[in-house]
mmCIF file of C-alpha atoms and ligand atoms in Angstrom:
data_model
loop_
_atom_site.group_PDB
_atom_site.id
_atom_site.type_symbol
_atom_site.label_atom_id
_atom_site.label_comp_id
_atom_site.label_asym_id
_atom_site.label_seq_id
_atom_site.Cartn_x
_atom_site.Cartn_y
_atom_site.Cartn_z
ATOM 1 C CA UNK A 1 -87.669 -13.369 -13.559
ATOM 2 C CA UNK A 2 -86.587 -16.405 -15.534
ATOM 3 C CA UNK A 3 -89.493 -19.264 -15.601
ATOM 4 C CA UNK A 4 -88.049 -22.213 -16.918
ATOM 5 C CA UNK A 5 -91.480 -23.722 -17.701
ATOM 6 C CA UNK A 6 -90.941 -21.754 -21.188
ATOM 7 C CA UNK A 7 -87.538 -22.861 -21.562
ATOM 8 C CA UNK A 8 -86.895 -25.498 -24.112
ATOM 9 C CA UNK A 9 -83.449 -25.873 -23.147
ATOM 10 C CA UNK A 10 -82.369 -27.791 -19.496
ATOM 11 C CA UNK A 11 -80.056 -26.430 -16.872
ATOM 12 C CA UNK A 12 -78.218 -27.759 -14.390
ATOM 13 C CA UNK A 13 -76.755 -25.795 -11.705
ATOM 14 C CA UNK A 14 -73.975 -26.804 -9.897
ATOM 15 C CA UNK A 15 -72.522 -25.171 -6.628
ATOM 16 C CA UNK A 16 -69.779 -25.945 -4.496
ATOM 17 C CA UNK A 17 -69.653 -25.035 -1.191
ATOM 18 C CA UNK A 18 -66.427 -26.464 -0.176
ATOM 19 C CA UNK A 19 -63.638 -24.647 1.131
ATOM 20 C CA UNK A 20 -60.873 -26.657 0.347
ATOM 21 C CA UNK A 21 -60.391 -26.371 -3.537
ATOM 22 C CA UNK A 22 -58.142 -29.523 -4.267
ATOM 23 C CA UNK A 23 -58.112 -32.406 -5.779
ATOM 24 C CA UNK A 24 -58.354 -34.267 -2.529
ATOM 25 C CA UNK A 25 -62.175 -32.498 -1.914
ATOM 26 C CA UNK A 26 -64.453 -35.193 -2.474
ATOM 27 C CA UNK A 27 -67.712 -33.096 -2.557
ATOM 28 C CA UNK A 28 -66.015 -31.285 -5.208
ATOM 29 C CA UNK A 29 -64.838 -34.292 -7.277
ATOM 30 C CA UNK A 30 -68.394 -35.836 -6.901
ATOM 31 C CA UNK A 31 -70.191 -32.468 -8.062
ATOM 32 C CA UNK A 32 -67.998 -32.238 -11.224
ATOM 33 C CA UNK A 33 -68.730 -35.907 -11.963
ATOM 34 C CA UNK A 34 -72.219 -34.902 -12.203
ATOM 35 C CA UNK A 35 -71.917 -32.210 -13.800
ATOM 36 C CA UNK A 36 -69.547 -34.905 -16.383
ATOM 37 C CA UNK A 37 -72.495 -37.368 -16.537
ATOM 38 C CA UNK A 38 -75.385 -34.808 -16.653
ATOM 39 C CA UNK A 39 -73.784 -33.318 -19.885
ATOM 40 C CA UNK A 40 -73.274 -36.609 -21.542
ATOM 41 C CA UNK A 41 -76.972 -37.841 -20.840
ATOM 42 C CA UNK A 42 -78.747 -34.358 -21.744
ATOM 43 C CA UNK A 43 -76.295 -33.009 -25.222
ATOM 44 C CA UNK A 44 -76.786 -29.398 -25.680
ATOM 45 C CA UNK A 45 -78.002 -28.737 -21.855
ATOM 46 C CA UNK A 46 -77.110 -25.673 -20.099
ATOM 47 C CA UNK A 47 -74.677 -26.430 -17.584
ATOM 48 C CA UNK A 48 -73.821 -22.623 -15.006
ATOM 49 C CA UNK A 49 -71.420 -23.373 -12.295
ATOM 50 C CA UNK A 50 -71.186 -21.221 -8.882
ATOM 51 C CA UNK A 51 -68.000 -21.836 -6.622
ATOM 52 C CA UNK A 52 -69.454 -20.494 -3.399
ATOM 53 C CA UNK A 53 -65.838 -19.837 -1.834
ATOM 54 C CA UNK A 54 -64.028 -18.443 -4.907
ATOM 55 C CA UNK A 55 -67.116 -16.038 -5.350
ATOM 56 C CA UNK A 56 -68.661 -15.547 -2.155
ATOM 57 C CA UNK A 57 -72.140 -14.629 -2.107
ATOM 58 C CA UNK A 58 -72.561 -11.603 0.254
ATOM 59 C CA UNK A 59 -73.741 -11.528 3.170
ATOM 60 C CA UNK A 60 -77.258 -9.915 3.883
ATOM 61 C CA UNK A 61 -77.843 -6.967 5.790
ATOM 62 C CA UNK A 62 -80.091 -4.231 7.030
ATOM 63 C CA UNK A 63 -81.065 -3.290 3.745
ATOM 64 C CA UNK A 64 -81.941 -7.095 2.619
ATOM 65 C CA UNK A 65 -84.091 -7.737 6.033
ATOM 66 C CA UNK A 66 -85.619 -4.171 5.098
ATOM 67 C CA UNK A 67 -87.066 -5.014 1.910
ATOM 68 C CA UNK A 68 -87.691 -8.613 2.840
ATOM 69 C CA UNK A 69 -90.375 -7.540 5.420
ATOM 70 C CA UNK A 70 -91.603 -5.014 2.917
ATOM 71 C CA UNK A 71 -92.242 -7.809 0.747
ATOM 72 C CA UNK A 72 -94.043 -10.054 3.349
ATOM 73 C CA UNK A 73 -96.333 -7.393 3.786
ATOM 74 C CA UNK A 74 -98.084 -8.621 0.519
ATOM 75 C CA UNK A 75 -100.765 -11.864 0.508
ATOM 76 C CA UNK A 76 -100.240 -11.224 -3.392
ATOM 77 C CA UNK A 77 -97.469 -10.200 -4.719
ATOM 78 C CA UNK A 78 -97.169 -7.862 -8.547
ATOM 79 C CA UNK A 79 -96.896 -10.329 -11.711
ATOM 80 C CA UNK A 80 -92.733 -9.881 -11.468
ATOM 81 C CA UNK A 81 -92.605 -10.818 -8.188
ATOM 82 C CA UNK A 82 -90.453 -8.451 -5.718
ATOM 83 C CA UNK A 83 -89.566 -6.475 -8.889
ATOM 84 C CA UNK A 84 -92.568 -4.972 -8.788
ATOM 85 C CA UNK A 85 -92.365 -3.827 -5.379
ATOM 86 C CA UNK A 86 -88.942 -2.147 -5.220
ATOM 87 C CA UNK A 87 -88.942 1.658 -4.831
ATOM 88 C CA UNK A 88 -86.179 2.984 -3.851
ATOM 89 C CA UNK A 89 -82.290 2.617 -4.580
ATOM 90 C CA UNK A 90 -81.350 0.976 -1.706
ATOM 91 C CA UNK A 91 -84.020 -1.503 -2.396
ATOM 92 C CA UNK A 92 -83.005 -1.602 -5.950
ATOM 93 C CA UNK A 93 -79.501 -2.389 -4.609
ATOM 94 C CA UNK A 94 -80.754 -5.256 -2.331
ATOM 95 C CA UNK A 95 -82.712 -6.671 -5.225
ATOM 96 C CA UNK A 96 -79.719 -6.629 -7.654
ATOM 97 C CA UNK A 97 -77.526 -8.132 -5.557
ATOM 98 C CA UNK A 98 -80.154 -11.009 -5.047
ATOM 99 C CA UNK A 99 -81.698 -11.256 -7.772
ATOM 100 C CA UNK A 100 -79.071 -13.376 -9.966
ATOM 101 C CA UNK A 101 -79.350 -16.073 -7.472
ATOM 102 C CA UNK A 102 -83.031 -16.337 -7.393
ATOM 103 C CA UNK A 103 -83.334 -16.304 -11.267
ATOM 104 C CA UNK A 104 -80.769 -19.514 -11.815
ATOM 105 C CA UNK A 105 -82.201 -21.653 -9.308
ATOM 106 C CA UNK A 106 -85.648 -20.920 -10.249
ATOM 107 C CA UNK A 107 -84.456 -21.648 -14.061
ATOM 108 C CA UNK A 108 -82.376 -24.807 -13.239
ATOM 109 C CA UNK A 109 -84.104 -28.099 -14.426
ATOM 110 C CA UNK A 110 -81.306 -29.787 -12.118
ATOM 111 C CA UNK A 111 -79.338 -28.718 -9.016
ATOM 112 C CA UNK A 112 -76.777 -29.796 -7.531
ATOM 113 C CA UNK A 113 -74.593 -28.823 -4.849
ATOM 114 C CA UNK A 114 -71.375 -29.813 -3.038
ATOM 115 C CA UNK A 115 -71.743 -29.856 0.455
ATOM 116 C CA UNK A 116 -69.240 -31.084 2.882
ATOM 117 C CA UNK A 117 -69.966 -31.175 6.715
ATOM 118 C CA UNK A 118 -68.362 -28.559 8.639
ATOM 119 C CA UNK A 119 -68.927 -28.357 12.557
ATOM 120 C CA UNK A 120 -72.200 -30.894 12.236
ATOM 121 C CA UNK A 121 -73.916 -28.115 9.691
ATOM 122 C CA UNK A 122 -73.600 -25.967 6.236
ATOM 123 C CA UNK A 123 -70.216 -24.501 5.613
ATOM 124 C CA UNK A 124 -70.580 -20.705 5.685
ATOM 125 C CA UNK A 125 -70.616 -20.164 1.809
ATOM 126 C CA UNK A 126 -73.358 -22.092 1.601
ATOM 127 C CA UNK A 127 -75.371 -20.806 4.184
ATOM 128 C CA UNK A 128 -74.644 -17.404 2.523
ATOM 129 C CA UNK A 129 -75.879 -18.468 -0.442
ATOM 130 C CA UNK A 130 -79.418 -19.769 1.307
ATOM 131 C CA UNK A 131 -79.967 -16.418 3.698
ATOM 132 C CA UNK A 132 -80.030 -14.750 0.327
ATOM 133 C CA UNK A 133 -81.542 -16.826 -2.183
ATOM 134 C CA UNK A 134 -84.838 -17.545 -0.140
ATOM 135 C CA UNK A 135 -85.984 -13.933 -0.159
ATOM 136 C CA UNK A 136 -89.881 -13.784 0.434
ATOM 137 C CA UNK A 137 -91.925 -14.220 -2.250
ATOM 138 C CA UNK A 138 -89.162 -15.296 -4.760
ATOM 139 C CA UNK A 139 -90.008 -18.401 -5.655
ATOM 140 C CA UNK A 140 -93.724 -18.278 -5.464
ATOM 141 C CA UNK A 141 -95.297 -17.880 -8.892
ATOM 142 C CA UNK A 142 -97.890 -14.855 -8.286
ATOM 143 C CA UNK A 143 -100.056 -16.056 -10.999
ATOM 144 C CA UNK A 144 -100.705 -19.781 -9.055
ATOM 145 C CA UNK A 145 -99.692 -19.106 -6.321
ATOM 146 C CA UNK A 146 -97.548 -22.476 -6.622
ATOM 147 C CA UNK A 147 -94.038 -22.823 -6.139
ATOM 148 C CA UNK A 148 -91.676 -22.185 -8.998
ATOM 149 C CA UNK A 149 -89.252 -25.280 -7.789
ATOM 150 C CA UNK A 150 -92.019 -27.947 -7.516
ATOM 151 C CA UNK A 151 -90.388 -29.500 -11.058
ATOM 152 C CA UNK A 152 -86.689 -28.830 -10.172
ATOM 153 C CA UNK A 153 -84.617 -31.758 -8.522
ATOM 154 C CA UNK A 154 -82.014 -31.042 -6.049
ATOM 155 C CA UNK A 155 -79.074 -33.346 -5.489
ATOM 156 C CA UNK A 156 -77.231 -32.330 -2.470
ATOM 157 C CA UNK A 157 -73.427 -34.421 -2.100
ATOM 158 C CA UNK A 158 -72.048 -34.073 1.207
ATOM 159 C CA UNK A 159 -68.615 -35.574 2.496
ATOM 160 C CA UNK A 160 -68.028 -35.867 6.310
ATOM 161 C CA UNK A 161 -64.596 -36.772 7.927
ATOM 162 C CA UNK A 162 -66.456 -38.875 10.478
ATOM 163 C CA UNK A 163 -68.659 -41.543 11.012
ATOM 164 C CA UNK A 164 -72.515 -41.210 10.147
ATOM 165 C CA UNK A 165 -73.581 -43.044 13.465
ATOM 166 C CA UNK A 166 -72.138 -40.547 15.684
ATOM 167 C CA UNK A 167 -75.636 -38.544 14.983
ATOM 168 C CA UNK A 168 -74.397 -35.370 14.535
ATOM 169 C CA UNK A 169 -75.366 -34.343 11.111
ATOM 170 C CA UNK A 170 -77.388 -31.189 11.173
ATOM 171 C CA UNK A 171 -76.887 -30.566 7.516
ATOM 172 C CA UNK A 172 -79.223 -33.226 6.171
ATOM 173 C CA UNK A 173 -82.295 -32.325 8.241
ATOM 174 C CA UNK A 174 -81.876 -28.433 7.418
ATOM 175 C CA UNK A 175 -81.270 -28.571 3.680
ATOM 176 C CA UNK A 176 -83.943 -31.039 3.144
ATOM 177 C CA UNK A 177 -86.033 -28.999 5.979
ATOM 178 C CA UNK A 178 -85.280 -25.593 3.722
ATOM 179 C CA UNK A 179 -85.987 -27.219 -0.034
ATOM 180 C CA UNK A 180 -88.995 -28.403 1.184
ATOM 181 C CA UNK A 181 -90.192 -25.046 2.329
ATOM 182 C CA UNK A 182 -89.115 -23.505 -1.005
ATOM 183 C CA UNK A 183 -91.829 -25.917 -2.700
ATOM 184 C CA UNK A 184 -88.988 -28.912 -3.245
ATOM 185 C CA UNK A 185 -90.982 -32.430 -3.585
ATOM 186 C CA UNK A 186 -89.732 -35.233 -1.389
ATOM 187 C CA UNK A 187 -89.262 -37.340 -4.827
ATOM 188 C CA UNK A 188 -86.829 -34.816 -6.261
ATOM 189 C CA UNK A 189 -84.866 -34.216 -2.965
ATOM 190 C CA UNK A 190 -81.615 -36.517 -3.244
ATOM 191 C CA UNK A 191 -78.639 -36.543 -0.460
ATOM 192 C CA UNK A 192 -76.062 -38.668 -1.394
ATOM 193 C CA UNK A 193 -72.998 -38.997 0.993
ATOM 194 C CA UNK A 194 -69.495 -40.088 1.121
ATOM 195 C CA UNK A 195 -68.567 -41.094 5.238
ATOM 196 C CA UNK A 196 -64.910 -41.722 6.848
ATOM 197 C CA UNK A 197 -63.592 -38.901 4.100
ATOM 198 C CA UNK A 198 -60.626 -38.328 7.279
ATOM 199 C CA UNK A 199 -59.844 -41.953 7.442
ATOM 200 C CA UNK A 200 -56.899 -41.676 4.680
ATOM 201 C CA UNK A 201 -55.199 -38.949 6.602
ATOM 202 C CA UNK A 202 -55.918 -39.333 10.346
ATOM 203 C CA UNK A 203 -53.583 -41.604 11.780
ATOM 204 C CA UNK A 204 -56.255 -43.171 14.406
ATOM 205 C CA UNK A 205 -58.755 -43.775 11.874
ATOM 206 C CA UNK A 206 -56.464 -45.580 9.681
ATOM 207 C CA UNK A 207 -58.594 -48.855 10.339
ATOM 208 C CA UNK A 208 -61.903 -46.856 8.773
ATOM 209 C CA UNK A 209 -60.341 -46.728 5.397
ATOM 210 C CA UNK A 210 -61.671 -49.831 3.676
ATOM 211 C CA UNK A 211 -65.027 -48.553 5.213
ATOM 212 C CA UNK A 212 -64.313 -45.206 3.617
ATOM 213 C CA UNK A 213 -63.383 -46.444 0.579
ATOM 214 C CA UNK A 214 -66.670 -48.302 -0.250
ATOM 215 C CA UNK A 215 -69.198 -45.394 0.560
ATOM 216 C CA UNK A 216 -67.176 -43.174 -1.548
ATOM 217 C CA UNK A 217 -67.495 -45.453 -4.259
ATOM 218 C CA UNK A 218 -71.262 -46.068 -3.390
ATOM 219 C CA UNK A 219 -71.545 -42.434 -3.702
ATOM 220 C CA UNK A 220 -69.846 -42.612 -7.190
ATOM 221 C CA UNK A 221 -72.541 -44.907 -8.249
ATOM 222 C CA UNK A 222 -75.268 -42.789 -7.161
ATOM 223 C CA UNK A 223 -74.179 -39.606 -8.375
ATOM 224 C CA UNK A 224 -73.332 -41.405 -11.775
ATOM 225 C CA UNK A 225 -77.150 -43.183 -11.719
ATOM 226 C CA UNK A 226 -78.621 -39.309 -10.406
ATOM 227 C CA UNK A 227 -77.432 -37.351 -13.449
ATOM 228 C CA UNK A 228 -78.565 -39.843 -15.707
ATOM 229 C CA UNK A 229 -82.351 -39.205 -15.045
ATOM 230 C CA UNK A 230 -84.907 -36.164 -15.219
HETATM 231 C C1 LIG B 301 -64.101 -26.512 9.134
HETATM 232 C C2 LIG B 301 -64.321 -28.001 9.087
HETATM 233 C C3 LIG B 301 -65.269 -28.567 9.918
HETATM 234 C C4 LIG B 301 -65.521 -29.945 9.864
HETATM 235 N N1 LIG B 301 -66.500 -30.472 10.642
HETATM 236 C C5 LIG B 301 -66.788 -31.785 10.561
HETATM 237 C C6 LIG B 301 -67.853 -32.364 11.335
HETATM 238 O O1 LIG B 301 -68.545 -31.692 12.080
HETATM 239 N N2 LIG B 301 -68.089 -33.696 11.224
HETATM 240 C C7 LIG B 301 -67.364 -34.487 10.387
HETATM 241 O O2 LIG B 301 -67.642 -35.695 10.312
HETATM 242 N N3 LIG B 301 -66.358 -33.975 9.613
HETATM 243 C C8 LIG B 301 -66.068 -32.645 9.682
HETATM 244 N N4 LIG B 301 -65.075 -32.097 8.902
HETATM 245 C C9 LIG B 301 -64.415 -32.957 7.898
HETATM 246 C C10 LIG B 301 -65.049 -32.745 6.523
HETATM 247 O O3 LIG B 301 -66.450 -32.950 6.561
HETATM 248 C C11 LIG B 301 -64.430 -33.713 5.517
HETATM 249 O O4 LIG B 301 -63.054 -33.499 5.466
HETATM 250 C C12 LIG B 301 -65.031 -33.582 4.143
HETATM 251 O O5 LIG B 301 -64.473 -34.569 3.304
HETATM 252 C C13 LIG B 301 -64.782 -32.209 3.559
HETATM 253 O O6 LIG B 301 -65.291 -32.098 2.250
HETATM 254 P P1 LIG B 301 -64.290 -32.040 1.012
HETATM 255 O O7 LIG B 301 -63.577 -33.369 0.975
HETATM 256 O O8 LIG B 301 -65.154 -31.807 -0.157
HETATM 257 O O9 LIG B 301 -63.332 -30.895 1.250
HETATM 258 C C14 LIG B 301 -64.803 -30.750 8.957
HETATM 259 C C15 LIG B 301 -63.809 -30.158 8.134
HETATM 260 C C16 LIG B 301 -63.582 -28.808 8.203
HETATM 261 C C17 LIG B 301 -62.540 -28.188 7.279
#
């Protein structure tokens, strides 16, 4: 597996999760402006980019939840991690197919991710992407036993059509719920959010839009001051 502690060269990750690949998506517009700004204030940085829709990440399976619970078997795990535990081809398979996931994020320096609100949760490319990605074991380092993503920082830009106070954002708590578990400190946990995104287009929300207009440029700010550090 990658380790990025003996990398001498950053990487940010970027992944958008959004399904609507325009110029109107506003996760997607704030996720390449960080990407923009992140490149300018690190020269010579890695930058890898995963569209989650255009590529989907598959699904898992019988075969993934197979060798997962082989691997949780294990108090310690081999020095490679679950590479040193698969044994057959269909495990092999599984591990493949994961694998490439697990080694960027656990080499990123940076992540960031574009992650609009669909149906009060995760849109279903990214929750693809997280059923896979957190396979057991992956991102603990077997020689510490410590997490290999308690140095990375995780921005997470979502967009909602709707207004924040309606209390029906189940995305926030379960993203910052899931990077914590995957050894995520609080201080490198960001959310940044851009409300009213439906109040240019839907008629009865027409008097939102100065309201929409200022958190989407509050969440330009932050996204600009967010790439500029770590
Ligand atoms: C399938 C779908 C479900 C949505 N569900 C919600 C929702 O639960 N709450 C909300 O405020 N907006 C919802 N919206 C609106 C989007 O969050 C909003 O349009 C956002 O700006 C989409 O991100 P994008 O601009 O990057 O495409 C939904 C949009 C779609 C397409």
């Amino acid at each position: 597996m990658t380790d990025k502690k003996t990398s001498h060269t950053r990487l940010l990750l970027r992944l958008d999760a959004g399904a609507h690949d325009s110029d109107a998506s506003v996760t997607r517009g704030l996720s390449a402006l960080f990407a923009r700004r992140w490149q300018a204030a690190h020269p010579g940085a890695r930058h890898r980019y995963r569209d989650l829709v255009a590529e989907p990440v598959p699904l898992i399976d019988t075969s993934y939840c197979a060798f997962g619970r082989k691997v949780e078997r294990y108090q310690d795990l081999p020095a490679d991690g679950p590479t040193g535990l698969v044994e057959s081809a269909a495990e092999a398979r599984v591990w493949a197919m994961t694998r490439p996931y697990v080694d960027e994020l656990a080499a990123a320096d940076t992540v960031v991710i574009g992650a609009p609100l669909y149906n009060y949760s995760v849109s279903a490319h990214l929750k693809a992407w997280i059923d896979r990605v957190a396979f057991p074991g992956a991102f603990t380092d077997p020689s510490t036993g410590r997490s290999r993503l308690a140095r990375t920082r995780v921005v997470v830009i979502s967009a909602r059509g709707g207004d924040p106070a309606d209390g029906r954002d189940f995305q926030t708590p379960c993203l910052r719920a899931w990077f914590r578990r995957l050894g995520v400190t609080d201080e490198r946990l960001h959310f940044v959010q851009a409300d009213r995104t439906l109040a240019t287009l839907v008629p009865h929300l027409a008097g939102e839009r100065e309201r929409a207009a200022a958190s989407l440029g509050a969440a330009r700010e932050r996204v600009g001051a967010l790439a500029c550090v770590g």
